[in-house]
Short mmCIF file of C-alpha atoms and ligand atoms in Angstrom, two decimals:
data_model
loop_
_atom_site.label_atom_id
_atom_site.label_comp_id
_atom_site.label_asym_id
_atom_site.label_seq_id
_atom_site.Cartn_x
_atom_site.Cartn_y
_atom_site.Cartn_z
CA MET A 1 159.08 56.05 221.25
CA SER A 2 155.70 54.73 220.09
CA THR A 3 155.56 52.49 217.04
CA GLU A 4 152.52 52.79 214.74
CA THR A 5 151.79 49.08 214.88
CA LEU A 6 149.57 46.62 216.63
CA THR A 7 150.98 43.35 217.95
CA ILE A 8 148.57 40.50 217.97
CA THR A 9 149.18 37.14 219.67
CA ASP A 10 147.18 34.24 218.33
CA ASN A 11 146.62 32.11 221.39
CA ARG A 12 145.66 29.14 219.22
CA THR A 13 149.17 28.96 217.74
CA GLY A 14 151.23 31.19 220.01
CA LYS A 15 152.35 33.14 216.91
CA GLN A 16 152.70 36.92 217.02
CA TYR A 17 151.84 39.36 214.15
CA GLU A 18 152.69 43.02 213.78
CA ILE A 19 150.10 45.00 211.96
CA PRO A 20 150.61 48.57 210.76
CA ILE A 21 148.25 51.26 212.08
CA THR A 22 147.59 54.08 209.58
CA GLN A 23 145.48 57.10 210.49
CA GLY A 24 144.08 55.25 213.46
CA ALA A 25 143.02 52.16 211.48
CA ILE A 26 144.34 48.71 210.71
CA ARG A 27 143.58 47.07 207.41
CA ALA A 28 141.12 44.23 207.92
CA MET A 29 143.01 42.34 205.12
CA ASP A 30 146.13 42.29 207.40
CA LEU A 31 144.16 39.94 209.67
CA ARG A 32 143.93 37.36 206.93
CA GLN A 33 147.53 36.24 207.49
CA ILE A 34 146.54 35.06 210.96
CA LYS A 35 145.92 31.33 210.39
CA THR A 36 146.13 28.11 212.34
CA GLY A 37 147.55 26.26 209.35
CA PRO A 38 147.92 26.47 205.53
CA LYS A 39 144.31 25.33 205.00
CA ASP A 40 142.83 27.90 207.33
CA PHE A 41 141.17 30.80 205.51
CA GLY A 42 142.55 33.33 207.98
CA ILE A 43 140.82 35.73 210.39
CA MET A 44 138.10 38.14 209.26
CA SER A 45 136.64 41.00 211.26
CA TYR A 46 132.92 40.69 212.06
CA ASP A 47 131.15 44.01 212.21
CA PRO A 48 127.37 43.93 211.57
CA ALA A 49 126.15 47.45 210.76
CA PHE A 50 129.74 48.61 210.26
CA ALA A 51 129.81 50.07 213.72
CA ASN A 52 133.62 50.25 213.79
CA THR A 53 134.65 49.71 210.17
CA ALA A 54 135.85 52.45 207.84
CA SER A 55 134.80 51.62 204.36
CA CYS A 56 136.73 54.32 202.63
CA ARG A 57 139.01 57.29 203.09
CA SER A 58 137.13 60.54 202.52
CA ALA A 59 137.99 64.23 202.32
CA ILE A 60 134.39 65.56 202.23
CA THR A 61 132.87 65.66 205.74
CA PHE A 62 134.41 65.53 209.17
CA ILE A 63 132.35 64.58 212.23
CA ASP A 64 133.53 64.44 215.85
CA GLY A 65 130.64 62.67 217.49
CA GLU A 66 132.02 63.00 221.00
CA GLN A 67 132.28 66.80 220.72
CA GLY A 68 129.37 67.44 218.37
CA ILE A 69 131.48 68.84 215.55
CA LEU A 70 130.45 68.79 211.89
CA ARG A 71 132.51 70.30 209.07
CA TYR A 72 132.15 70.24 205.22
CA ARG A 73 135.60 70.29 203.56
CA GLY A 74 136.98 71.78 206.83
CA TYR A 75 134.42 74.56 207.20
CA PRO A 76 132.29 74.40 210.42
CA ILE A 77 128.62 73.85 209.74
CA GLU A 78 127.74 76.85 211.93
CA GLN A 79 129.71 79.20 209.61
CA LEU A 80 128.24 77.74 206.45
CA ALA A 81 124.67 77.90 207.86
CA GLU A 82 125.27 81.51 208.84
CA GLN A 83 127.03 82.79 205.78
CA SER A 84 126.61 80.65 202.66
CA THR A 85 123.89 79.48 200.39
CA PHE A 86 122.86 75.91 199.57
CA LEU A 87 124.33 76.07 196.01
CA GLU A 88 127.55 77.52 197.37
CA VAL A 89 127.78 74.61 199.78
CA ALA A 90 126.90 72.15 197.01
CA HIS A 91 129.85 73.54 194.99
CA LEU A 92 132.10 73.24 198.07
CA ILE A 93 131.07 69.63 198.72
CA LEU A 94 131.40 68.56 195.10
CA GLN A 95 134.48 70.49 194.01
CA GLY A 96 136.33 70.69 197.43
CA GLU A 97 136.52 74.53 197.52
CA LEU A 98 134.21 77.49 198.06
CA PRO A 99 133.50 79.00 194.70
CA SER A 100 134.73 82.41 193.59
CA ALA A 101 132.00 84.81 192.39
CA PRO A 102 132.35 83.84 188.73
CA GLN A 103 132.59 80.12 189.64
CA LEU A 104 129.39 80.37 191.65
CA ARG A 105 127.60 82.29 188.83
CA ASP A 106 128.65 79.56 186.45
CA PHE A 107 127.54 76.79 188.85
CA VAL A 108 124.17 78.42 189.55
CA ASN A 109 123.68 78.87 185.82
CA HIS A 110 124.29 75.22 185.10
CA ILE A 111 121.88 74.08 187.84
CA THR A 112 119.21 76.60 186.80
CA HIS A 113 119.29 75.39 183.25
CA HIS A 114 118.65 71.79 184.17
CA THR A 115 115.54 72.28 186.36
CA PHE A 116 113.03 71.06 183.76
CA ILE A 117 112.16 67.39 183.43
CA HIS A 118 111.18 65.57 180.26
CA GLU A 119 107.37 65.55 179.77
CA ASN A 120 107.44 61.75 179.70
CA ILE A 121 108.56 61.87 183.36
CA THR A 122 105.48 63.96 184.23
CA ARG A 123 103.34 61.30 182.59
CA PHE A 124 105.16 58.75 184.63
CA ILE A 125 104.28 60.67 187.83
CA ASP A 126 100.68 60.92 186.57
CA GLY A 127 100.51 57.13 186.69
CA PHE A 128 101.01 56.90 190.44
CA HIS A 129 98.01 56.51 192.72
CA HIS A 130 96.86 59.77 194.28
CA ASP A 131 97.96 58.71 197.74
CA ALA A 132 101.38 57.36 196.68
CA HIS A 133 104.04 58.40 199.17
CA PRO A 134 106.12 61.17 197.51
CA MET A 135 109.28 59.39 198.60
CA GLY A 136 108.21 56.31 196.58
CA ILE A 137 107.61 58.55 193.61
CA LEU A 138 110.95 60.22 194.06
CA VAL A 139 112.88 56.94 194.23
CA SER A 140 111.15 55.67 191.06
CA THR A 141 111.52 58.92 189.02
CA ILE A 142 115.18 59.34 189.91
CA ALA A 143 115.75 55.77 188.73
CA ALA A 144 113.72 56.52 185.56
CA LEU A 145 115.91 59.52 184.74
CA SER A 146 118.75 57.07 183.98
CA THR A 147 116.83 55.91 180.90
CA PHE A 148 116.74 59.49 179.55
CA TYR A 149 120.43 60.12 179.74
CA PRO A 150 122.50 57.38 178.14
CA ASP A 151 125.64 59.59 178.57
CA ALA A 152 125.27 58.91 182.31
CA LYS A 153 126.97 55.56 181.63
CA ARG A 154 130.23 57.47 180.98
CA ILE A 155 131.08 57.50 184.63
CA PHE A 156 134.86 57.73 184.12
CA ASP A 157 134.41 60.90 182.01
CA ALA A 158 134.77 63.88 184.37
CA PRO A 159 132.64 66.37 182.29
CA ALA A 160 129.90 63.72 181.89
CA ARG A 161 129.98 63.13 185.65
CA ALA A 162 129.69 66.90 186.31
CA LEU A 163 126.77 67.11 183.92
CA GLN A 164 124.83 64.32 185.62
CA SER A 165 125.53 65.98 188.99
CA HIS A 166 124.13 69.30 187.74
CA ARG A 167 121.08 67.51 186.36
CA LEU A 168 120.43 65.65 189.58
CA ILE A 169 120.79 68.70 191.83
CA ALA A 170 118.54 70.68 189.45
CA LYS A 171 115.87 68.04 188.87
CA THR A 172 115.38 66.51 192.29
CA PRO A 173 113.35 69.51 193.61
CA THR A 174 111.27 69.43 190.40
CA LEU A 175 110.50 65.75 190.86
CA ALA A 176 109.82 66.34 194.57
CA ALA A 177 107.39 69.21 193.92
CA PHE A 178 105.66 67.43 191.08
CA ALA A 179 105.13 64.41 193.34
CA TYR A 180 103.44 66.68 195.88
CA ARG A 181 101.26 68.41 193.26
CA HIS A 182 100.19 65.05 191.95
CA SER A 183 99.18 63.89 195.42
CA ILE A 184 96.83 66.88 195.83
CA GLY A 185 95.54 66.75 192.31
CA ARG A 186 96.90 70.12 191.32
CA ALA A 187 98.48 71.03 188.00
CA TYR A 188 102.29 71.00 188.02
CA ALA A 189 103.94 74.37 188.50
CA TYR A 190 106.95 74.54 186.14
CA PRO A 191 110.30 75.83 187.21
CA ASP A 192 110.85 79.61 187.34
CA ASN A 193 114.45 80.18 186.54
CA ASP A 194 114.33 83.79 187.74
CA LEU A 195 114.03 82.55 191.34
CA SER A 196 116.80 81.15 193.60
CA TYR A 197 117.18 77.37 193.87
CA THR A 198 115.13 77.23 197.02
CA GLY A 199 112.72 80.01 195.95
CA ASN A 200 112.01 78.08 192.78
CA PHE A 201 111.34 74.88 194.75
CA LEU A 202 108.82 76.81 196.90
CA ASN A 203 107.31 78.16 193.67
CA MET A 204 106.85 74.59 192.23
CA MET A 205 105.32 73.43 195.50
CA PHE A 206 102.96 76.29 196.37
CA LYS A 207 102.26 78.49 193.30
CA GLN A 208 98.61 79.02 192.70
CA THR A 209 97.05 81.61 190.41
CA GLU A 210 99.58 84.42 190.77
CA LEU A 211 101.54 85.31 187.57
CA GLN A 212 104.86 85.04 189.34
CA TYR A 213 105.27 83.37 192.70
CA ARG A 214 107.29 85.42 195.21
CA PRO A 215 108.67 83.35 198.09
CA ASN A 216 108.72 84.83 201.59
CA PRO A 217 112.41 85.68 202.01
CA VAL A 218 112.52 84.47 205.68
CA LEU A 219 111.07 81.09 204.73
CA GLU A 220 113.22 80.87 201.59
CA ARG A 221 116.39 81.50 203.67
CA ALA A 222 115.24 79.12 206.43
CA LEU A 223 114.71 76.25 203.93
CA ASP A 224 118.02 77.00 202.20
CA VAL A 225 119.80 76.74 205.55
CA LEU A 226 117.97 73.45 206.21
CA PHE A 227 119.24 72.17 202.85
CA ILE A 228 122.76 73.19 203.91
CA LEU A 229 122.49 71.31 207.17
CA HIS A 230 121.50 68.14 205.32
CA ALA A 231 124.00 68.42 202.44
CA ASP A 232 126.32 65.68 203.58
CA HIS A 233 126.96 63.49 206.62
CA GLU A 234 129.84 61.17 205.57
CA GLN A 235 129.24 57.37 205.54
CA ASN A 236 125.65 57.16 206.64
CA CYS A 237 123.17 54.54 205.42
CA SER A 238 122.19 56.37 202.20
CA ALA A 239 125.71 57.50 201.33
CA SER A 240 126.88 53.96 201.81
CA ALA A 241 124.04 52.77 199.46
CA MET A 242 125.19 55.40 196.90
CA ARG A 243 128.78 54.17 197.12
CA GLY A 244 127.78 50.51 197.21
CA VAL A 245 125.60 50.63 194.17
CA GLY A 246 128.01 53.04 192.39
CA SER A 247 130.91 50.66 193.07
CA SER A 248 129.27 48.19 190.60
CA LEU A 249 129.75 51.03 188.04
CA ALA A 250 126.04 51.65 187.74
CA ASP A 251 125.06 55.11 186.44
CA PRO A 252 124.53 57.87 189.07
CA TYR A 253 120.75 57.96 188.67
CA SER A 254 120.41 54.27 189.58
CA ALA A 255 122.89 54.74 192.43
CA MET A 256 121.01 57.84 193.73
CA ALA A 257 117.61 56.00 193.49
CA ALA A 258 119.17 53.41 195.88
CA ALA A 259 120.49 56.14 198.17
CA THR A 260 117.03 57.77 198.24
CA ALA A 261 115.41 54.41 199.03
CA ALA A 262 117.89 54.02 201.97
CA LEU A 263 116.95 57.46 203.19
CA TYR A 264 113.23 56.59 203.16
CA GLY A 265 113.36 54.42 206.25
CA PRO A 266 112.28 55.73 209.72
CA ARG A 267 115.72 55.04 211.24
CA HIS A 268 117.30 57.41 208.66
CA GLY A 269 115.62 60.27 206.72
CA GLY A 270 112.09 59.16 207.50
CA ALA A 271 112.66 60.07 211.10
CA ASN A 272 111.63 63.73 210.59
CA GLU A 273 108.16 62.54 209.45
CA VAL A 274 107.66 60.06 212.32
CA SER A 275 109.04 62.56 214.82
CA VAL A 276 106.20 65.03 214.03
CA ARG A 277 103.72 62.14 214.11
CA MET A 278 105.07 61.30 217.57
CA LEU A 279 104.71 64.90 218.81
CA ARG A 280 101.12 64.96 217.51
CA GLU A 281 100.39 61.67 219.28
CA ILE A 282 101.80 62.98 222.57
CA GLY A 283 99.47 65.91 222.06
CA HIS A 284 100.15 67.79 225.28
CA VAL A 285 103.11 68.40 227.59
CA ARG A 286 101.26 66.65 230.43
CA ASN A 287 101.47 63.38 228.42
CA ILE A 288 105.30 63.49 228.14
CA PRO A 289 106.25 61.64 231.30
CA GLY A 290 104.01 58.72 230.44
CA TYR A 291 105.41 58.65 226.92
CA ILE A 292 108.99 58.66 228.16
CA LYS A 293 108.09 55.81 230.50
CA GLN A 294 106.97 53.75 227.54
CA VAL A 295 110.20 54.59 225.65
CA LYS A 296 112.27 53.43 228.66
CA ALA A 297 110.19 50.22 228.87
CA GLY A 298 111.42 49.51 225.33
CA GLU A 299 107.93 49.83 223.72
CA PHE A 300 109.22 52.21 221.04
CA ARG A 301 111.95 54.73 220.40
CA LEU A 302 111.94 58.46 220.94
CA GLN A 303 111.93 59.61 217.28
CA GLY A 304 114.50 62.22 216.36
CA PHE A 305 116.69 61.18 219.28
CA GLY A 306 120.01 59.30 219.22
CA HIS A 307 122.63 58.93 216.64
CA ARG A 308 125.23 56.34 215.66
CA ILE A 309 128.02 58.91 215.66
CA TYR A 310 126.90 61.86 217.81
CA LYS A 311 127.14 61.03 221.46
CA ASN A 312 126.73 64.73 222.18
CA TYR A 313 124.26 67.28 220.95
CA ASP A 314 123.82 67.10 217.13
CA PRO A 315 125.15 70.50 216.02
CA ARG A 316 122.55 70.60 213.25
CA ALA A 317 119.71 70.32 215.77
CA ARG A 318 121.05 73.36 217.64
CA ILE A 319 121.04 75.47 214.44
CA ILE A 320 117.54 74.22 213.52
CA LYS A 321 116.16 75.18 216.94
CA ARG A 322 117.30 78.81 216.22
CA ILE A 323 115.79 78.81 212.74
CA ALA A 324 112.46 77.70 214.18
CA ASP A 325 112.06 80.98 216.01
CA GLN A 326 112.57 82.96 212.79
CA VAL A 327 110.11 80.78 210.88
CA PHE A 328 107.45 81.04 213.61
CA GLU A 329 107.60 84.84 213.42
CA VAL A 330 106.23 84.49 209.85
CA THR A 331 104.02 81.44 210.18
CA GLY A 332 102.89 81.74 213.77
CA LYS A 333 104.11 79.40 216.52
CA SER A 334 103.61 75.71 216.10
CA PRO A 335 101.96 74.19 219.11
CA LEU A 336 104.30 71.21 218.69
CA ILE A 337 107.35 73.24 219.57
CA ASP A 338 106.36 73.48 223.25
CA ILE A 339 105.93 69.73 223.40
CA ALA A 340 109.26 69.19 221.69
CA VAL A 341 111.21 71.57 223.92
CA GLU A 342 109.67 70.05 227.06
CA LEU A 343 110.29 66.51 225.76
CA GLU A 344 113.95 67.36 225.13
CA ARG A 345 114.22 68.95 228.62
CA ILE A 346 112.75 65.94 230.39
CA ALA A 347 114.75 63.38 228.30
CA LEU A 348 118.08 65.22 228.84
CA GLU A 349 117.56 65.02 232.61
CA ASP A 350 116.58 61.39 232.56
CA GLU A 351 119.05 58.69 233.55
CA TYR A 352 118.12 56.41 230.59
CA PHE A 353 118.87 59.09 228.03
CA ILE A 354 121.96 60.31 229.84
CA SER A 355 123.45 56.82 230.21
CA HIS A 356 122.61 55.92 226.56
CA ARG A 357 123.99 59.29 225.41
CA LEU A 358 120.83 60.11 223.47
CA TYR A 359 120.40 63.70 222.27
CA PRO A 360 118.06 65.36 219.72
CA ASN A 361 119.27 64.79 216.17
CA VAL A 362 118.67 66.78 213.00
CA ASP A 363 115.24 65.19 212.62
CA PHE A 364 113.84 66.28 215.97
CA TYR A 365 113.13 69.94 215.17
CA SER A 366 113.30 70.05 211.32
CA GLY A 367 109.85 68.43 210.91
CA ILE A 368 108.19 71.10 213.04
CA ILE A 369 109.61 73.82 210.81
CA TYR A 370 108.57 72.02 207.66
CA GLU A 371 105.08 71.64 209.03
CA ALA A 372 104.87 75.31 209.96
CA MET A 373 105.98 76.23 206.41
CA GLY A 374 103.10 74.20 204.98
CA PHE A 375 104.78 70.99 203.93
CA PRO A 376 102.69 67.87 204.42
CA LEU A 377 104.28 65.23 206.63
CA ASP A 378 105.12 62.77 203.91
CA MET A 379 107.19 65.42 202.08
CA PHE A 380 109.65 65.67 204.99
CA PRO A 381 112.01 62.86 203.93
CA VAL A 382 111.78 64.25 200.37
CA LEU A 383 113.11 67.60 201.67
CA PHE A 384 115.99 65.70 203.30
CA ALA A 385 116.71 64.02 199.94
CA ILE A 386 116.92 67.39 198.12
CA GLY A 387 119.45 68.67 200.68
CA ARG A 388 121.47 65.45 200.63
CA THR A 389 121.82 65.24 196.83
CA PRO A 390 125.16 67.08 196.54
CA GLY A 391 126.55 64.90 199.34
CA TRP A 392 125.49 61.68 197.65
CA LEU A 393 127.08 62.88 194.34
CA ALA A 394 130.31 63.93 196.06
CA GLN A 395 130.58 60.59 197.75
CA TRP A 396 129.92 58.81 194.45
CA GLN A 397 132.47 60.83 192.59
CA GLU A 398 135.13 60.41 195.33
CA MET A 399 134.51 56.66 195.34
CA LEU A 400 134.95 56.42 191.51
CA VAL A 401 138.27 58.24 191.37
CA ASP A 402 139.73 56.50 194.41
CA THR A 403 142.36 54.04 193.22
CA GLU A 404 141.53 51.71 196.11
CA THR A 405 137.84 51.39 195.04
CA ALA A 406 136.62 47.87 194.14
CA ILE A 407 133.09 46.62 194.01
CA ALA A 408 131.58 46.69 197.49
CA ARG A 409 131.29 43.11 198.59
CA PRO A 410 131.39 42.28 202.30
CA ARG A 411 132.25 38.87 203.62
CA GLN A 412 129.91 36.82 205.82
CA VAL A 413 130.33 34.37 208.70
CA TYR A 414 128.45 31.32 207.39
CA ILE A 415 126.28 29.66 210.07
CA GLY A 416 124.10 27.40 207.92
CA SER A 417 124.14 23.55 207.38
CA GLY A 418 127.27 21.77 206.38
CA GLN A 419 127.12 19.83 203.08
CA ARG A 420 124.23 17.38 202.85
CA ASP A 421 122.84 15.19 200.12
CA TYR A 422 119.70 16.11 198.13
CA THR A 423 116.64 14.21 199.38
CA PRO A 424 114.22 13.18 196.67
CA MET A 425 110.72 14.67 197.11
CA ALA A 426 109.11 11.37 198.10
CA GLU A 427 111.51 10.95 200.96
CA ARG A 428 111.02 14.40 202.60
N1 LIG B 501 114.91 56.20 221.88
C1 LIG B 501 115.15 55.33 222.81
N2 LIG B 501 116.21 54.51 222.91
C2 LIG B 501 117.15 54.61 221.94
C3 LIG B 501 116.99 55.51 220.88
C4 LIG B 501 115.84 56.31 220.85
N3 LIG B 501 115.66 57.21 219.87
N4 LIG B 501 118.06 55.39 220.06
C5 LIG B 501 118.80 54.44 220.55
N5 LIG B 501 118.29 54.00 221.73
C6 LIG B 501 118.83 52.99 222.67
C7 LIG B 501 118.64 51.59 222.04
O1 LIG B 501 117.42 51.03 222.47
C8 LIG B 501 119.86 50.87 222.56
O2 LIG B 501 119.61 50.57 223.98
P1 LIG B 501 120.18 49.23 224.71
O3 LIG B 501 121.71 49.31 224.51
O4 LIG B 501 119.77 49.39 226.12
O5 LIG B 501 119.61 48.08 223.95
C9 LIG B 501 120.92 51.91 222.56
O6 LIG B 501 120.23 53.16 222.67
C10 LIG B 501 121.80 51.91 221.33
O7 LIG B 501 120.94 51.91 220.21
P2 LIG B 501 121.30 51.37 218.80
O8 LIG B 501 120.09 51.19 218.01
O9 LIG B 501 122.27 50.22 218.93
O10 LIG B 501 122.16 52.62 218.24
P3 LIG B 501 122.45 52.91 216.74
O11 LIG B 501 123.67 53.66 216.69
O12 LIG B 501 122.46 51.60 215.96
O13 LIG B 501 121.18 53.71 216.25
C11 LIG B 501 119.77 55.43 215.49
C12 LIG B 501 121.22 55.01 215.87
C13 LIG B 501 119.75 56.81 214.93
C14 LIG B 501 119.19 54.43 214.44
C15 LIG B 501 118.86 55.31 216.79
O14 LIG B 501 119.33 56.24 217.75
C16 LIG B 501 117.39 55.54 216.50
O15 LIG B 501 116.69 54.60 216.13
N6 LIG B 501 116.89 56.79 216.66
C17 LIG B 501 115.50 57.12 216.32
C18 LIG B 501 115.37 57.32 214.83
C19 LIG B 501 116.04 58.64 214.40
O16 LIG B 501 115.87 59.66 215.00
N7 LIG B 501 116.77 58.53 213.27
C20 LIG B 501 117.43 59.74 212.66
C21 LIG B 501 118.90 59.71 212.79
S1 LIG B 501 119.70 61.27 212.43
C22 LIG B 501 119.37 61.59 210.77
C23 LIG B 501 119.79 60.55 209.83
O17 LIG B 501 120.96 60.17 209.83
O18 LIG B 501 119.01 60.12 209.05
#
């Protein structure tokens, strides 16, 4: 019979330790008892980038990276992308269950009634330089919202938490669209609460002189599905930032500003933007082999490829590839898609990519769709942030109510100088 323990022999002392294994993990604190003597601090685990460290127990998102499986609250991403809406998924992620029809009506109503932002925030956006990256504007304005809602400090009050979550899901698209309108010098288009969540976002982005903006239903649905695909992805860099900052008991606006900042980088949510820049730079399918050669020589990475968890095809990329065809029927085919498909084909047959288990990720095809829909490149990570908002909030909430939560505070292995005496300036 197998025992759910791990036996460790410390070869320094010859002592043996039996450490419990729970749900496939040992507790790093159980290693601390392993000492060479009473003055020894005990063993720590060293894991830069948390490659094999679980920082929490979570019931939100399941990923099997070997098999390319992604589920929110147990529901396969393929079924949600096919059958649900983004707000239905947001409810699922936040509350743990798919909403009934009245629950969904209520939830949509709450979100819809928080889409407006205080006029002082619009003045704040006005103050940014015309070419400010919208992600920089988003990070700053999300943080600024915290100063407008002092009740956000009541983080252990469940209704107050729900209210901030509604506000953040509702206002992020408004901030995003206003950041874009500011960058092109166009008047802000205010929310239209008669439209769907995604339809209203398109309205705030693209409305011109028409009395009421009518989104194209195919594009509206495609963007809604893209938001679904981005809604959560367990303990990624930005979710960890959300939990890390939230663990100091900061308000959710401050924590989400940190999460958004984490998403900004090209190794995370910024990859969709650089991925399209890469496809443009490649310019033609005939240039792909040369480009791949440079990637293999270590000159740069293939953007939108590879993942810390997925060592098989990212299931989101597969769905996005299908959506692309629907979008192109409305917008016309993007010339970049042929380059992307050929790049994927060549890479997936190449020994380097096979041996490194590198496949297209969510950012490989999403940017091509966003571009075809008329979004400028620097809005791509912002679109990722809109989709990811419910996930960040669910992670934050789960962290707060977890009885095991304490302030996030990793250890270090100190490699600096030992104690030395201060040298007076004249003797240095
Ligand atoms: N192109 C070429 N080589 C790569 C790539 C790539 N895109 N990604 C990883 N590698 C190589 C890397 O050079 C290393 O090779 P070696 O072992 O020979 O030194 C090996 O694969 C492992 O790389 P790593 O950086 O240790 O892996 P990681 O798990 O830390 O990184 C990643 C994951 C997503 C940061 C990385 O694959 C990457 O930089 N990809 C490009 C950026 C990108 O597409 N990011 C979006 C991720 S999905 C959406 C999101 O979560 O935001």
